[in-house]
């Protein structure tokens, strides 16, 4: 849920912090106090467009920051798939900073794109205002919501279809890839035979290339090696050996007179041995490592052959050999092509029949559940003063199978007698649309994973009994979700679990918007203002107190 909203330097807001709670959070205030600024700021943080001149003129930047606490494990997993860091504690800080014509969005301190912000926002918050962030208006979501509503009977059927579809897709892909005419078959056989022969004739051995490359490196530098090694060997001629031997004998004679001289004698003896070892090793190397032009050319040709095969068939000799084994399988399939294709076709037909039956079974069950759900939504709409409403779900069969069956489905509605039923997303009225969403949310509250719902303009054009029903439904949703609702209606405000007042004040010649939570007595006064307007009499206060008490009883019931 949304724990905290921080806004700085936005329109009439200098800097505010709002700590929201669970259940129903109500925000009220005079017209023009800045309620729209709160909504616009949230939409801005969630990746929306920046309203013109939204940042205060006297400020270097504007900032909106949202702090979410996330409990749903599936939501956390989906956020992790978006590569959002530091989610192990179940908290996400989402911020957007506006500097001039630029903006920077961050999630848990890491700069992210607006597209990623919008993906994350769709999992966290549903904002019903000005047609923004309304997940129920996305046709693709309608079937998902139906499936969640009927998950007890639908999940097992969907899992079965998913498993069959995976196997079906694999066979279909294999069949498509291998369906060829005789001319193409001959062409492929010729190519495979050529490639098989090319690999077989090379008689490759694993690791052969690495050994050859080392030998080639030495051979290609053999002249330089021989010249330098011979020069080094010649520098140490017989006179050098004789000189060291004489020095050893001289030191040996005197070393018995002083023990310190013994180590010097040992050093000279070691030098003599090392010189002898060097001379012997150098002679042996020069004698053994002689490369003829023929040997060098043969080695070069072998390396060229290996590198050519690696360039065509794989990065390593092992890859080339594995490709060769695959060629053998493909060759056998082509030689026995008719039998191979016939086997795939039979397998495909069997899977298609199984998939068709499973999809049909799923579709029948979905339609049964859709009747129950749409009837509930219709009843909720009637409660919300849509007296002549019709509400249904249209099912269309796709021309192909998917892992989710073959159904394409969406909600349709008609709110007036004689009016044609239309897809839900074609409903235009903001206030009407909000109440439709409210009715749907009240029926889907148990299965909707989005934790936070924000309602704005929910009370446009309603009053009396309708207002009371709207209030009760919003409170009902608040028992399953965190709800933040901006309202002008006292009936809705009276249902608040937590009530906040938005008001503007003039300080040092500047108009500043403030938001703060109300205590029980302040709530009564604010309800009285909503009921009575400017003049708040004792009678109005008493009516407000009674309305709050009745709301408390309605919550219990």
PDB file of N, CA and C in Angstrom, residues 412-478:
ATOM      1  N   UNK A 412     -19.136  -5.489 -21.711  1.00  0.00           N
ATOM      2  CA  UNK A 412     -19.935  -4.507 -22.443  1.00  0.00           C
ATOM      3  C   UNK A 412     -21.016  -3.972 -21.507  1.00  0.00           C
ATOM      4  N   UNK A 413     -21.508  -2.743 -21.828  1.00  0.00           N
ATOM      5  CA  UNK A 413     -22.465  -2.101 -20.928  1.00  0.00           C
ATOM      6  C   UNK A 413     -23.409  -1.189 -21.692  1.00  0.00           C
ATOM      7  N   UNK A 414     -24.617  -1.059 -21.185  1.00  0.00           N
ATOM      8  CA  UNK A 414     -25.573  -0.050 -21.638  1.00  0.00           C
ATOM      9  C   UNK A 414     -26.201   0.539 -20.387  1.00  0.00           C
ATOM     10  N   UNK A 415     -26.187   1.853 -20.258  1.00  0.00           N
ATOM     11  CA  UNK A 415     -26.700   2.487 -19.038  1.00  0.00           C
ATOM     12  C   UNK A 415     -28.082   3.109 -19.219  1.00  0.00           C
ATOM     13  N   UNK A 416     -28.610   3.067 -20.452  1.00  0.00           N
ATOM     14  CA  UNK A 416     -29.920   3.681 -20.706  1.00  0.00           C
ATOM     15  C   UNK A 416     -30.795   2.757 -21.549  1.00  0.00           C
ATOM     16  N   UNK A 417     -32.094   2.885 -21.363  1.00  0.00           N
ATOM     17  CA  UNK A 417     -33.054   2.074 -22.121  1.00  0.00           C
ATOM     18  C   UNK A 417     -32.903   2.373 -23.615  1.00  0.00           C
ATOM     19  N   UNK A 418     -32.883   1.328 -24.429  1.00  0.00           N
ATOM     20  CA  UNK A 418     -32.779   1.492 -25.877  1.00  0.00           C
ATOM     21  C   UNK A 418     -31.388   1.794 -26.386  1.00  0.00           C
ATOM     22  N   UNK A 419     -30.443   1.913 -25.477  1.00  0.00           N
ATOM     23  CA  UNK A 419     -29.064   2.221 -25.874  1.00  0.00           C
ATOM     24  C   UNK A 419     -28.309   0.928 -26.167  1.00  0.00           C
ATOM     25  N   UNK A 420     -27.572   0.936 -27.252  1.00  0.00           N
ATOM     26  CA  UNK A 420     -26.799  -0.240 -27.649  1.00  0.00           C
ATOM     27  C   UNK A 420     -25.697  -0.518 -26.623  1.00  0.00           C
ATOM     28  N   UNK A 421     -25.485  -1.798 -26.345  1.00  0.00           N
ATOM     29  CA  UNK A 421     -24.404  -2.162 -25.428  1.00  0.00           C
ATOM     30  C   UNK A 421     -23.064  -1.968 -26.134  1.00  0.00           C
ATOM     31  N   UNK A 422     -22.125  -1.343 -25.425  1.00  0.00           N
ATOM     32  CA  UNK A 422     -20.819  -1.016 -26.000  1.00  0.00           C
ATOM     33  C   UNK A 422     -19.704  -1.565 -25.110  1.00  0.00           C
ATOM     34  N   UNK A 423     -18.522  -1.752 -25.683  1.00  0.00           N
ATOM     35  CA  UNK A 423     -17.366  -2.145 -24.860  1.00  0.00           C
ATOM     36  C   UNK A 423     -17.122  -1.132 -23.754  1.00  0.00           C
ATOM     37  N   UNK A 424     -16.661  -1.600 -22.638  1.00  0.00           N
ATOM     38  CA  UNK A 424     -16.509  -0.775 -21.447  1.00  0.00           C
ATOM     39  C   UNK A 424     -15.634   0.454 -21.691  1.00  0.00           C
ATOM     40  N   UNK A 425     -14.568   0.299 -22.498  1.00  0.00           N
ATOM     41  CA  UNK A 425     -13.637   1.400 -22.689  1.00  0.00           C
ATOM     42  C   UNK A 425     -14.208   2.529 -23.555  1.00  0.00           C
ATOM     43  N   UNK A 426     -15.395   2.329 -24.131  1.00  0.00           N
ATOM     44  CA  UNK A 426     -15.997   3.377 -24.945  1.00  0.00           C
ATOM     45  C   UNK A 426     -16.921   4.297 -24.141  1.00  0.00           C
ATOM     46  N   UNK A 427     -17.090   4.010 -22.849  1.00  0.00           N
ATOM     47  CA  UNK A 427     -17.898   4.875 -21.985  1.00  0.00           C
ATOM     48  C   UNK A 427     -17.130   6.172 -21.769  1.00  0.00           C
ATOM     49  N   UNK A 428     -17.783   7.313 -21.992  1.00  0.00           N
ATOM     50  CA  UNK A 428     -17.062   8.583 -22.033  1.00  0.00           C
ATOM     51  C   UNK A 428     -17.147   9.396 -20.746  1.00  0.00           C
ATOM     52  N   UNK A 429     -18.269   9.399 -20.056  1.00  0.00           N
ATOM     53  CA  UNK A 429     -18.470  10.274 -18.910  1.00  0.00           C
ATOM     54  C   UNK A 429     -17.545   9.916 -17.759  1.00  0.00           C
ATOM     55  N   UNK A 430     -16.794  10.917 -17.272  1.00  0.00           N
ATOM     56  CA  UNK A 430     -15.843  10.670 -16.186  1.00  0.00           C
ATOM     57  C   UNK A 430     -16.508  10.197 -14.911  1.00  0.00           C
ATOM     58  N   UNK A 431     -17.565  10.922 -14.477  1.00  0.00           N
ATOM     59  CA  UNK A 431     -18.240  10.544 -13.237  1.00  0.00           C
ATOM     60  C   UNK A 431     -18.955   9.214 -13.372  1.00  0.00           C
ATOM     61  N   UNK A 432     -19.626   8.997 -14.517  1.00  0.00           N
ATOM     62  CA  UNK A 432     -20.313   7.738 -14.771  1.00  0.00           C
ATOM     63  C   UNK A 432     -19.319   6.588 -14.806  1.00  0.00           C
ATOM     64  N   UNK A 433     -18.211   6.830 -15.480  1.00  0.00           N
ATOM     65  CA  UNK A 433     -17.181   5.812 -15.589  1.00  0.00           C
ATOM     66  C   UNK A 433     -16.627   5.439 -14.220  1.00  0.00           C
ATOM     67  N   UNK A 434     -16.449   6.421 -13.360  1.00  0.00           N
ATOM     68  CA  UNK A 434     -15.922   6.154 -12.024  1.00  0.00           C
ATOM     69  C   UNK A 434     -16.850   5.258 -11.223  1.00  0.00           C
ATOM     70  N   UNK A 435     -18.158   5.501 -11.339  1.00  0.00           N
ATOM     71  CA  UNK A 435     -19.114   4.664 -10.605  1.00  0.00           C
ATOM     72  C   UNK A 435     -19.169   3.240 -11.173  1.00  0.00           C
ATOM     73  N   UNK A 436     -19.014   3.120 -12.495  1.00  0.00           N
ATOM     74  CA  UNK A 436     -18.957   1.783 -13.095  1.00  0.00           C
ATOM     75  C   UNK A 436     -17.744   1.037 -12.559  1.00  0.00           C
ATOM     76  N   UNK A 437     -16.621   1.746 -12.518  1.00  0.00           N
ATOM     77  CA  UNK A 437     -15.407   1.126 -11.980  1.00  0.00           C
ATOM     78  C   UNK A 437     -15.594   0.733 -10.526  1.00  0.00           C
ATOM     79  N   UNK A 438     -16.285   1.607  -9.783  1.00  0.00           N
ATOM     80  CA  UNK A 438     -16.530   1.317  -8.367  1.00  0.00           C
ATOM     81  C   UNK A 438     -17.362   0.057  -8.206  1.00  0.00           C
ATOM     82  N   UNK A 439     -18.398  -0.085  -9.026  1.00  0.00           N
ATOM     83  CA  UNK A 439     -19.244  -1.282  -8.957  1.00  0.00           C
ATOM     84  C   UNK A 439     -18.429  -2.532  -9.257  1.00  0.00           C
ATOM     85  N   UNK A 440     -17.586  -2.464 -10.284  1.00  0.00           N
ATOM     86  CA  UNK A 440     -16.771  -3.621 -10.651  1.00  0.00           C
ATOM     87  C   UNK A 440     -15.769  -3.939  -9.555  1.00  0.00           C
ATOM     88  N   UNK A 441     -15.153  -2.890  -9.015  1.00  0.00           N
ATOM     89  CA  UNK A 441     -14.167  -3.103  -7.958  1.00  0.00           C
ATOM     90  C   UNK A 441     -14.796  -3.737  -6.723  1.00  0.00           C
ATOM     91  N   UNK A 442     -16.020  -3.350  -6.429  1.00  0.00           N
ATOM     92  CA  UNK A 442     -16.678  -3.915  -5.247  1.00  0.00           C
ATOM     93  C   UNK A 442     -16.912  -5.410  -5.403  1.00  0.00           C
ATOM     94  N   UNK A 443     -17.119  -5.861  -6.649  1.00  0.00           N
ATOM     95  CA  UNK A 443     -17.336  -7.293  -6.903  1.00  0.00           C
ATOM     96  C   UNK A 443     -16.018  -8.055  -7.045  1.00  0.00           C
ATOM     97  N   UNK A 444     -14.979  -7.356  -7.464  1.00  0.00           N
ATOM     98  CA  UNK A 444     -13.693  -8.012  -7.726  1.00  0.00           C
ATOM     99  C   UNK A 444     -12.669  -7.800  -6.624  1.00  0.00           C
ATOM    100  N   UNK A 445     -13.090  -7.135  -5.545  1.00  0.00           N
ATOM    101  CA  UNK A 445     -12.138  -6.750  -4.495  1.00  0.00           C
ATOM    102  C   UNK A 445     -11.361  -7.928  -3.934  1.00  0.00           C
ATOM    103  N   UNK A 446     -12.020  -9.069  -3.827  1.00  0.00           N
ATOM    104  CA  UNK A 446     -11.360 -10.234  -3.233  1.00  0.00           C
ATOM    105  C   UNK A 446     -10.236 -10.779  -4.111  1.00  0.00           C
ATOM    106  N   UNK A 447     -10.312 -10.539  -5.422  1.00  0.00           N
ATOM    107  CA  UNK A 447      -9.361 -11.180  -6.329  1.00  0.00           C
ATOM    108  C   UNK A 447      -8.396 -10.203  -6.987  1.00  0.00           C
ATOM    109  N   UNK A 448      -8.621  -8.897  -6.831  1.00  0.00           N
ATOM    110  CA  UNK A 448      -7.754  -7.904  -7.455  1.00  0.00           C
ATOM    111  C   UNK A 448      -6.484  -7.746  -6.623  1.00  0.00           C
ATOM    112  N   UNK A 449      -5.321  -7.955  -7.257  1.00  0.00           N
ATOM    113  CA  UNK A 449      -4.048  -7.917  -6.538  1.00  0.00           C
ATOM    114  C   UNK A 449      -3.512  -6.499  -6.334  1.00  0.00           C
ATOM    115  N   UNK A 450      -4.037  -5.512  -7.051  1.00  0.00           N
ATOM    116  CA  UNK A 450      -3.555  -4.143  -6.867  1.00  0.00           C
ATOM    117  C   UNK A 450      -3.980  -3.673  -5.487  1.00  0.00           C
ATOM    118  N   UNK A 451      -3.012  -3.293  -4.665  1.00  0.00           N
ATOM    119  CA  UNK A 451      -3.283  -3.039  -3.246  1.00  0.00           C
ATOM    120  C   UNK A 451      -3.896  -1.672  -2.992  1.00  0.00           C
ATOM    121  N   UNK A 452      -3.545  -0.681  -3.796  1.00  0.00           N
ATOM    122  CA  UNK A 452      -3.984   0.692  -3.537  1.00  0.00           C
ATOM    123  C   UNK A 452      -4.870   1.205  -4.657  1.00  0.00           C
ATOM    124  N   UNK A 453      -6.054   1.711  -4.291  1.00  0.00           N
ATOM    125  CA  UNK A 453      -6.982   2.296  -5.248  1.00  0.00           C
ATOM    126  C   UNK A 453      -7.213   3.753  -4.878  1.00  0.00           C
ATOM    127  N   UNK A 454      -7.138   4.622  -5.875  1.00  0.00           N
ATOM    128  CA  UNK A 454      -7.406   6.043  -5.651  1.00  0.00           C
ATOM    129  C   UNK A 454      -8.609   6.425  -6.495  1.00  0.00           C
ATOM    130  N   UNK A 455      -9.622   7.023  -5.845  1.00  0.00           N
ATOM    131  CA  UNK A 455     -10.838   7.454  -6.543  1.00  0.00           C
ATOM    132  C   UNK A 455     -10.938   8.974  -6.497  1.00  0.00           C
ATOM    133  N   UNK A 456     -11.095   9.565  -7.668  1.00  0.00           N
ATOM    134  CA  UNK A 456     -11.354  10.996  -7.785  1.00  0.00           C
ATOM    135  C   UNK A 456     -12.538  11.156  -8.734  1.00  0.00           C
ATOM    136  N   UNK A 457     -13.362  12.176  -8.509  1.00  0.00           N
ATOM    137  CA  UNK A 457     -14.555  12.415  -9.317  1.00  0.00           C
ATOM    138  C   UNK A 457     -15.571  11.286  -9.171  1.00  0.00           C
ATOM    139  N   UNK A 458     -15.491  10.546  -8.073  1.00  0.00           N
ATOM    140  CA  UNK A 458     -16.405   9.431  -7.882  1.00  0.00           C
ATOM    141  C   UNK A 458     -17.819   9.923  -7.545  1.00  0.00           C
ATOM    142  N   UNK A 459     -17.912  11.187  -7.073  1.00  0.00           N
ATOM    143  CA  UNK A 459     -19.197  11.686  -6.582  1.00  0.00           C
ATOM    144  C   UNK A 459     -19.845  12.698  -7.527  1.00  0.00           C
ATOM    145  N   UNK A 460     -19.337  12.762  -8.768  1.00  0.00           N
ATOM    146  CA  UNK A 460     -19.896  13.726  -9.719  1.00  0.00           C
ATOM    147  C   UNK A 460     -21.343  13.367 -10.054  1.00  0.00           C
ATOM    148  N   UNK A 461     -22.252  14.322  -9.841  1.00  0.00           N
ATOM    149  CA  UNK A 461     -23.636  14.150 -10.274  1.00  0.00           C
ATOM    150  C   UNK A 461     -24.460  13.189  -9.453  1.00  0.00           C
ATOM    151  N   UNK A 462     -24.049  12.869  -8.233  1.00  0.00           N
ATOM    152  CA  UNK A 462     -24.848  11.961  -7.404  1.00  0.00           C
ATOM    153  C   UNK A 462     -25.175  12.621  -6.066  1.00  0.00           C
ATOM    154  N   UNK A 463     -26.223  12.132  -5.434  1.00  0.00           N
ATOM    155  CA  UNK A 463     -26.624  12.650  -4.125  1.00  0.00           C
ATOM    156  C   UNK A 463     -27.573  11.644  -3.494  1.00  0.00           C
ATOM    157  N   UNK A 464     -28.028  11.956  -2.298  1.00  0.00           N
ATOM    158  CA  UNK A 464     -29.050  11.160  -1.635  1.00  0.00           C
ATOM    159  C   UNK A 464     -28.684   9.699  -1.467  1.00  0.00           C
ATOM    160  N   UNK A 465     -29.646   8.811  -1.825  1.00  0.00           N
ATOM    161  CA  UNK A 465     -29.456   7.372  -1.628  1.00  0.00           C
ATOM    162  C   UNK A 465     -28.267   6.855  -2.442  1.00  0.00           C
ATOM    163  N   UNK A 466     -28.106   7.367  -3.670  1.00  0.00           N
ATOM    164  CA  UNK A 466     -26.983   6.922  -4.496  1.00  0.00           C
ATOM    165  C   UNK A 466     -25.664   7.238  -3.813  1.00  0.00           C
ATOM    166  N   UNK A 467     -25.576   8.429  -3.241  1.00  0.00           N
ATOM    167  CA  UNK A 467     -24.354   8.822  -2.543  1.00  0.00           C
ATOM    168  C   UNK A 467     -24.069   7.883  -1.377  1.00  0.00           C
ATOM    169  N   UNK A 468     -25.119   7.495  -0.675  1.00  0.00           N
ATOM    170  CA  UNK A 468     -24.940   6.595   0.453  1.00  0.00           C
ATOM    171  C   UNK A 468     -24.451   5.221  -0.006  1.00  0.00           C
ATOM    172  N   UNK A 469     -25.007   4.736  -1.121  1.00  0.00           N
ATOM    173  CA  UNK A 469     -24.585   3.434  -1.643  1.00  0.00           C
ATOM    174  C   UNK A 469     -23.138   3.489  -2.145  1.00  0.00           C
ATOM    175  N   UNK A 470     -22.779   4.610  -2.779  1.00  0.00           N
ATOM    176  CA  UNK A 470     -21.394   4.784  -3.213  1.00  0.00           C
ATOM    177  C   UNK A 470     -20.470   4.737  -2.000  1.00  0.00           C
ATOM    178  N   UNK A 471     -20.863   5.414  -0.956  1.00  0.00           N
ATOM    179  CA  UNK A 471     -20.059   5.450   0.269  1.00  0.00           C
ATOM    180  C   UNK A 471     -19.868   4.047   0.842  1.00  0.00           C
ATOM    181  N   UNK A 472     -20.961   3.279   0.903  1.00  0.00           N
ATOM    182  CA  UNK A 472     -20.870   1.943   1.476  1.00  0.00           C
ATOM    183  C   UNK A 472     -20.005   1.017   0.611  1.00  0.00           C
ATOM    184  N   UNK A 473     -20.106   1.183  -0.713  1.00  0.00           N
ATOM    185  CA  UNK A 473     -19.290   0.336  -1.591  1.00  0.00           C
ATOM    186  C   UNK A 473     -17.814   0.698  -1.489  1.00  0.00           C
ATOM    187  N   UNK A 474     -17.522   1.983  -1.391  1.00  0.00           N
ATOM    188  CA  UNK A 474     -16.122   2.393  -1.222  1.00  0.00           C
ATOM    189  C   UNK A 474     -15.565   1.835   0.081  1.00  0.00           C
ATOM    190  N   UNK A 475     -16.366   1.894   1.115  1.00  0.00           N
ATOM    191  CA  UNK A 475     -15.911   1.325   2.390  1.00  0.00           C
ATOM    192  C   UNK A 475     -15.717  -0.180   2.271  1.00  0.00           C
ATOM    193  N   UNK A 476     -16.611  -0.855   1.521  1.00  0.00           N
ATOM    194  CA  UNK A 476     -16.469  -2.301   1.328  1.00  0.00           C
ATOM    195  C   UNK A 476     -15.170  -2.642   0.615  1.00  0.00           C
ATOM    196  N   UNK A 477     -14.815  -1.864  -0.391  1.00  0.00           N
ATOM    197  CA  UNK A 477     -13.542  -2.090  -1.081  1.00  0.00           C
ATOM    198  C   UNK A 477     -12.383  -1.839  -0.126  1.00  0.00           C
ATOM    199  N   UNK A 478     -12.557  -0.835   0.745  1.00  0.00           N
ATOM    200  CA  UNK A 478     -11.502  -0.506   1.706  1.00  0.00           C
ATOM    201  C   UNK A 478     -11.221  -1.616   2.703  1.00  0.00           C
TER     202      UNK A 478
END
